[in-house]
Coordinates of C-alpha atoms and ligand atoms in Angstrom, one line a residue:
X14 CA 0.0 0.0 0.0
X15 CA 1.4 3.2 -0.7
X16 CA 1.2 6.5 -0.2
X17 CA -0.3 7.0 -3.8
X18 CA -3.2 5.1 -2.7
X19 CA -3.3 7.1 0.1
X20 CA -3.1 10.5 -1.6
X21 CA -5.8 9.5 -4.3
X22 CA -8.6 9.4 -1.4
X23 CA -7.6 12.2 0.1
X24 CA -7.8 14.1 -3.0
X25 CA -11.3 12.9 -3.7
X26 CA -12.2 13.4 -0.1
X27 CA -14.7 16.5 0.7
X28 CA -14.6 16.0 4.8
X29 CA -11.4 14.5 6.6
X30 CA -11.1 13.7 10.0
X31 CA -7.6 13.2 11.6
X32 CA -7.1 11.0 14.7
X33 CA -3.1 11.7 16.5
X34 CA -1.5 10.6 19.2
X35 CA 2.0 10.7 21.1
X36 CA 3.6 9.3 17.9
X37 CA 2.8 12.7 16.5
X38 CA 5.2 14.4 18.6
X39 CA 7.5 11.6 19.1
X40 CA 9.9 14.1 16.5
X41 CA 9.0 17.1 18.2
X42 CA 11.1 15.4 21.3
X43 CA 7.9 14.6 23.4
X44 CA 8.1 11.2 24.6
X45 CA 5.1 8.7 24.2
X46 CA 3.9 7.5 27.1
X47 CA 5.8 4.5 27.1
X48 CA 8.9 6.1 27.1
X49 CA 7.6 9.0 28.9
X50 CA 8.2 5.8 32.0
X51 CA 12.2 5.6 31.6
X52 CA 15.2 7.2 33.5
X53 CA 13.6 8.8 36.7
X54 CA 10.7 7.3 36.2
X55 CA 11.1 3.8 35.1
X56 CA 10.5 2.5 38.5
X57 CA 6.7 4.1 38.2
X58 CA 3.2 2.3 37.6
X59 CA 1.2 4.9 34.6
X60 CA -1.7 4.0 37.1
X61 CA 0.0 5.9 39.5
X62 CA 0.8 8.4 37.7
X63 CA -2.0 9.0 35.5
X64 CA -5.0 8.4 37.9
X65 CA -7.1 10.2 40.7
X66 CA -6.4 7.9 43.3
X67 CA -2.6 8.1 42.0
X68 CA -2.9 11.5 42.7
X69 CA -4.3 11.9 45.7
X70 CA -1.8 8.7 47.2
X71 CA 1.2 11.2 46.2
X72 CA 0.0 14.4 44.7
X73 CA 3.9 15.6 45.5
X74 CA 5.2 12.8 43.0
X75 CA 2.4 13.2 40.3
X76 CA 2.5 17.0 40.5
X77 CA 6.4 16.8 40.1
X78 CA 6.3 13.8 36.8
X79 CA 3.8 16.2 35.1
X80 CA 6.0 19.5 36.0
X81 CA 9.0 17.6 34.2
X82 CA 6.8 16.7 31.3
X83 CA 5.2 20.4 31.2
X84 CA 8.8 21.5 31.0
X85 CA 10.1 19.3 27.5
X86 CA 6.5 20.5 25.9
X87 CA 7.7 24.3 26.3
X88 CA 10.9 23.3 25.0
X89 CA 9.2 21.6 22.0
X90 CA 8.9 23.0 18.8
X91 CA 5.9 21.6 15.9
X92 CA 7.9 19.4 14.0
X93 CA 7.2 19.0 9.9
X94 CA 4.4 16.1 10.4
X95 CA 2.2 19.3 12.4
X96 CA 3.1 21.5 9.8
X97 CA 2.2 19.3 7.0
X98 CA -1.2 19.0 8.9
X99 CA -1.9 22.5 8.9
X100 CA -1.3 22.7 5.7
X101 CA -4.0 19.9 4.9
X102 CA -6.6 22.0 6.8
X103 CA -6.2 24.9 4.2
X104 CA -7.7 22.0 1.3
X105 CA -10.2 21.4 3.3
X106 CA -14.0 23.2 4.1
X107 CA -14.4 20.4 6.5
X108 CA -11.4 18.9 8.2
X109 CA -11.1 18.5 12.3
X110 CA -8.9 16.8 14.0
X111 CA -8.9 15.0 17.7
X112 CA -5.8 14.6 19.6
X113 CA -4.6 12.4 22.3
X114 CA -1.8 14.3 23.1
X115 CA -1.8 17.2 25.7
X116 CA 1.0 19.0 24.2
X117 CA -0.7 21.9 22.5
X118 CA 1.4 21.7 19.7
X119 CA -1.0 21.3 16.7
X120 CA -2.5 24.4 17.8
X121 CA 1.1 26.1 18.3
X122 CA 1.6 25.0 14.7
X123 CA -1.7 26.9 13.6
X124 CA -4.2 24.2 12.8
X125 CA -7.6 25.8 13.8
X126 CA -10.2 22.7 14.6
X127 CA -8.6 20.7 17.1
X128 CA -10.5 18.7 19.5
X129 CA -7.8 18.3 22.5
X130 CA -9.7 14.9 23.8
X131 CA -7.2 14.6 26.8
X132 CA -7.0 17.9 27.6
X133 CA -3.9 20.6 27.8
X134 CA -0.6 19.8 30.3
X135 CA -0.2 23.3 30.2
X136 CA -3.3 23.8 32.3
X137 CA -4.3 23.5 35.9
X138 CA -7.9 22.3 37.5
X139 CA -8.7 22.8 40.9
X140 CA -8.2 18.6 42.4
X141 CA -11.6 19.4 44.6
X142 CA -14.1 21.9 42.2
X143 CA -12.6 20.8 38.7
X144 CA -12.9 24.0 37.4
X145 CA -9.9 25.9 35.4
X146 CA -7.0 27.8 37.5
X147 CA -5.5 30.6 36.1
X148 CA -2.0 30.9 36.8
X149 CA -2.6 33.7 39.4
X150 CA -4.6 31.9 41.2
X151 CA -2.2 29.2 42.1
X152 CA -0.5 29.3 45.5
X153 CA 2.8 28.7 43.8
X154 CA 5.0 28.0 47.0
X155 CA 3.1 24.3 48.0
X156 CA 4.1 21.1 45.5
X157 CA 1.8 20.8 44.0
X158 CA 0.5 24.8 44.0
X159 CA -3.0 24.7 45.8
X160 CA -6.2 26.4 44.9
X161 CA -8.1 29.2 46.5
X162 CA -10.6 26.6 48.2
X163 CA -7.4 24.8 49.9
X164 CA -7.6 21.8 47.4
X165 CA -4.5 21.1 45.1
X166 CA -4.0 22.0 41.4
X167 CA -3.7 19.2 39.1
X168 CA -2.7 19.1 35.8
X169 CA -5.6 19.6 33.0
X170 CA -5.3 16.2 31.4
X171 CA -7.8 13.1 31.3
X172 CA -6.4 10.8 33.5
X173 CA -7.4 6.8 33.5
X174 CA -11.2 6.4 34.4
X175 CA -11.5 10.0 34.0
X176 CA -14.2 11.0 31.3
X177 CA -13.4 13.4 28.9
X178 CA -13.9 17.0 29.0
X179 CA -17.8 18.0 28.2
X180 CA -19.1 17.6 24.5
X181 CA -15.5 17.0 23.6
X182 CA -16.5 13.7 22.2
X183 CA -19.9 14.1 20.5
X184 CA -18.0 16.7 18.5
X185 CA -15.7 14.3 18.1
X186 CA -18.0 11.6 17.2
X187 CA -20.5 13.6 15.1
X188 CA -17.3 14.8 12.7
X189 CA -16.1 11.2 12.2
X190 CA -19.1 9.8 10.9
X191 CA -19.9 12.5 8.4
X192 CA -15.9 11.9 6.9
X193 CA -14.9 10.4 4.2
X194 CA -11.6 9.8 5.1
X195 CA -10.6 9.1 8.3
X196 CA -6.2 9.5 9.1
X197 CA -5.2 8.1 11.7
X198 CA -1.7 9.0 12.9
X199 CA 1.3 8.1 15.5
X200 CA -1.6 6.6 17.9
X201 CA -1.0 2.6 19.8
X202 CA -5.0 2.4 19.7
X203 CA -5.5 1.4 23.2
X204 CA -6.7 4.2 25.0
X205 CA -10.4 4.5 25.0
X206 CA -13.4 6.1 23.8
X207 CA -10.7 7.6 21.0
X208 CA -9.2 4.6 19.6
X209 CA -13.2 3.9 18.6
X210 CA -13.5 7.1 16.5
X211 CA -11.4 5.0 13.6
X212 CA -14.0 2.3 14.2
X213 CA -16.7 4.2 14.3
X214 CA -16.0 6.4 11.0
X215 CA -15.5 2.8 9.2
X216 CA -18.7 1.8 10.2
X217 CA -20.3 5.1 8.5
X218 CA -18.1 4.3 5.7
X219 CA -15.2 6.4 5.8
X220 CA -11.8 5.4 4.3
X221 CA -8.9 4.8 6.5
X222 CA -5.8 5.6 6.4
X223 CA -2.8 4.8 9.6
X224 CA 0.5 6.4 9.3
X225 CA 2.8 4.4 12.1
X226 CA 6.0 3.3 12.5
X227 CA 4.7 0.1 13.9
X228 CA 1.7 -2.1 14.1
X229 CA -1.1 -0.5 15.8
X230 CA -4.7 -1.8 17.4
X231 CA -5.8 0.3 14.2
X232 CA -4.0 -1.7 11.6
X233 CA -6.6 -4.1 10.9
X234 CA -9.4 -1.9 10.5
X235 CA -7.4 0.6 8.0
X236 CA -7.6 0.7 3.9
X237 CA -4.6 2.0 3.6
X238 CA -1.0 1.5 5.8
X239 CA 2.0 4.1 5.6
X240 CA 5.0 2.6 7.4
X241 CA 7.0 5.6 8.6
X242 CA 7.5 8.7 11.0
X243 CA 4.6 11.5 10.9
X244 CA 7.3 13.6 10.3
X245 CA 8.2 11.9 6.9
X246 CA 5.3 10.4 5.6
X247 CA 2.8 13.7 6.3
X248 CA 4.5 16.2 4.1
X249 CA 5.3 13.7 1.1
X250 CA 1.6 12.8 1.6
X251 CA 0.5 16.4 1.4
X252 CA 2.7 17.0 -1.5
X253 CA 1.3 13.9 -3.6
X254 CA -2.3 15.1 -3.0
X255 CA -1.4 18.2 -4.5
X256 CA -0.1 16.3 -7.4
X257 CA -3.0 14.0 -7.3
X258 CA -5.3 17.5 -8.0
X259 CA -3.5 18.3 -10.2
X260 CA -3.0 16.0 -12.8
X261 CA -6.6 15.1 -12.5
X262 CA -7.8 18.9 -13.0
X263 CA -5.2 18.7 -16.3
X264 CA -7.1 15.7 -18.1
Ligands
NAD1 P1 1.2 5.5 22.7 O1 2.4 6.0 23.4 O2 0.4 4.4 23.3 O3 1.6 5.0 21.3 C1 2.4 5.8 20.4 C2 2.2 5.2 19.0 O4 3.0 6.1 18.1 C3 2.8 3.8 18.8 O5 1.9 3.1 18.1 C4 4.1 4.0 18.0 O6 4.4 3.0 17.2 C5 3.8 5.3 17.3 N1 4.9 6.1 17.0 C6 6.0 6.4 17.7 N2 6.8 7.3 17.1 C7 6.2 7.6 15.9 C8 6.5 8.5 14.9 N3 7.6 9.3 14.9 N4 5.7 8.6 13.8 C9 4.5 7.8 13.8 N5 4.2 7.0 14.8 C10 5.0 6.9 15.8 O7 0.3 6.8 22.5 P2 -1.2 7.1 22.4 O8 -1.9 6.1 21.5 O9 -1.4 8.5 22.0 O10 -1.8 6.8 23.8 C11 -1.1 7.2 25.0 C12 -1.8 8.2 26.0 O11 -0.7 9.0 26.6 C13 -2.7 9.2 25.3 O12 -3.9 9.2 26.1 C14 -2.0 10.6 25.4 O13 -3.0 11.5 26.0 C15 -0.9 10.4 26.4 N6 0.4 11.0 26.0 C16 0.4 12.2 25.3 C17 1.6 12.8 24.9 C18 1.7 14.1 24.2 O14 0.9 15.0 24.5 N7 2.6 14.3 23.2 C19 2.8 12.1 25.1 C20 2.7 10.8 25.7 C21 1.5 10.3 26.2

């Protein structure tokens, strides 16, 4: 399968839907969440880390993991596989795209419709109330910062058994089933509800398409595979739909 294949249904797609997850940043120098769990924190459990009952075992800990991981996303630039994305949006009346990741950084690269399913890591919610914490807000000299009401700030991410934030995914959902092609990008496919929006968009009979280094939960339900780096494969995909258009406006 190539990326010919791929670049044909895109180019006769009205709607596209785009699906990423920590593989999309992997080249920006984020981690993925496996390997998010070396060095300092190889000895951790994700459960612990990324959980309510984590948090409040060892808010100190948690606070501190997600204060190192806050710190490489500000560090991080969009790498070419964002840019190619934006890019993408500009063909498109109709093209959203939910992330995984809680990096920001398809936003920093200027796509407009992002769904951020997980959240932002550059954000703080009140542990107790839920609601948002401006900066100013946060009693900066406790680990982690607390809020007005006494309760600690915790990062603004979706953690395990958490739900997602409100009429995030119905947006989510209603976009997927009205695509036509469904790219799904740098994601493992384990994390649900969004590892269904692939399914789901097959179901209403979108094409799909995984760009992955490796074998994913997705594989199996995609049309078409790219083997490769969302930094590589995006932009020559981009590029060949533009060719695609091209040569089928010239005959
Ligand atoms: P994952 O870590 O489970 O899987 C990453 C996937 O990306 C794998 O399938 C891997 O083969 C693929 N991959 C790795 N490098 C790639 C590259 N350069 N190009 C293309 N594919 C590549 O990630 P997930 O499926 O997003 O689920 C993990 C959870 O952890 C998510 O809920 C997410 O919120 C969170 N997370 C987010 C970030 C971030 O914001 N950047 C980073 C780590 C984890």
């Amino acid at each position: 399968m190539s990326v010919e294949e791929a670049a044909g249904l895109l180019a006769a797609a009205r709607r596209v839907f785009v699906v990423t997850g920590a593989g999309m940043s992997a080249e920006s120098g984020i981690p993925t969440f496996r390997d998010a769990l070396t060095g300092l924190w190889s000895g951790c459990d994700p459960m612990t880390l990324a959980s309510p009952d984590g948090f409040e075992a060892n808010p100190e800990l948690v606070w501190r993991w997600y204060a190192s991981r806050r710190e490489r996303v500000l560090a991080a630039q969009p790498n070419a596989g964002h840019l190619a994305l934006v890019r993408l949006e500009g063909r498109y009346e109709d093209l959203m795209i939910a992330t995984q990741n809680v990096d920001g950084l398809h936003g920093r690269a200027g796509s407009r419709r992002v769904l951020e399913l997980h959240g932002n890591i550059l954000e703080s919610r009140c542990f107790r109330e839920g609601r948002r914490l401006e900066e100013r807000e946060l009693d900066a000299s406790r680990v982690p910062p607390s809020c007005p009401c006494g309760s600690h700030a915790r990062p603004g991410v979706v953690w395990f058994g958490e739900a997602l934030p409100d009429g995030v995914l119905g947006e989510a959902a209603a976009a997927v089933a009205r695509c036509d092609v469904c790219l799904v990008v740098g994601t493992s496919g384990v994390v649900q509800p969004a590892a269904s929006l692939p399914i789901w968009g097959r179901a209403a009979g979108a094409k799909i398409i995984e760009i992955n280094r490796e074998e994913s939960e997705i594989t199996l339900a995609a049309h078409v595979v790219l083997r490769g780096s969302a930094a590589t494969v995006l932009p020559s995909l981009v590029d060949r739909i533009a060719a695609v258009r091209n040569a089928s406006e010239a005959s």
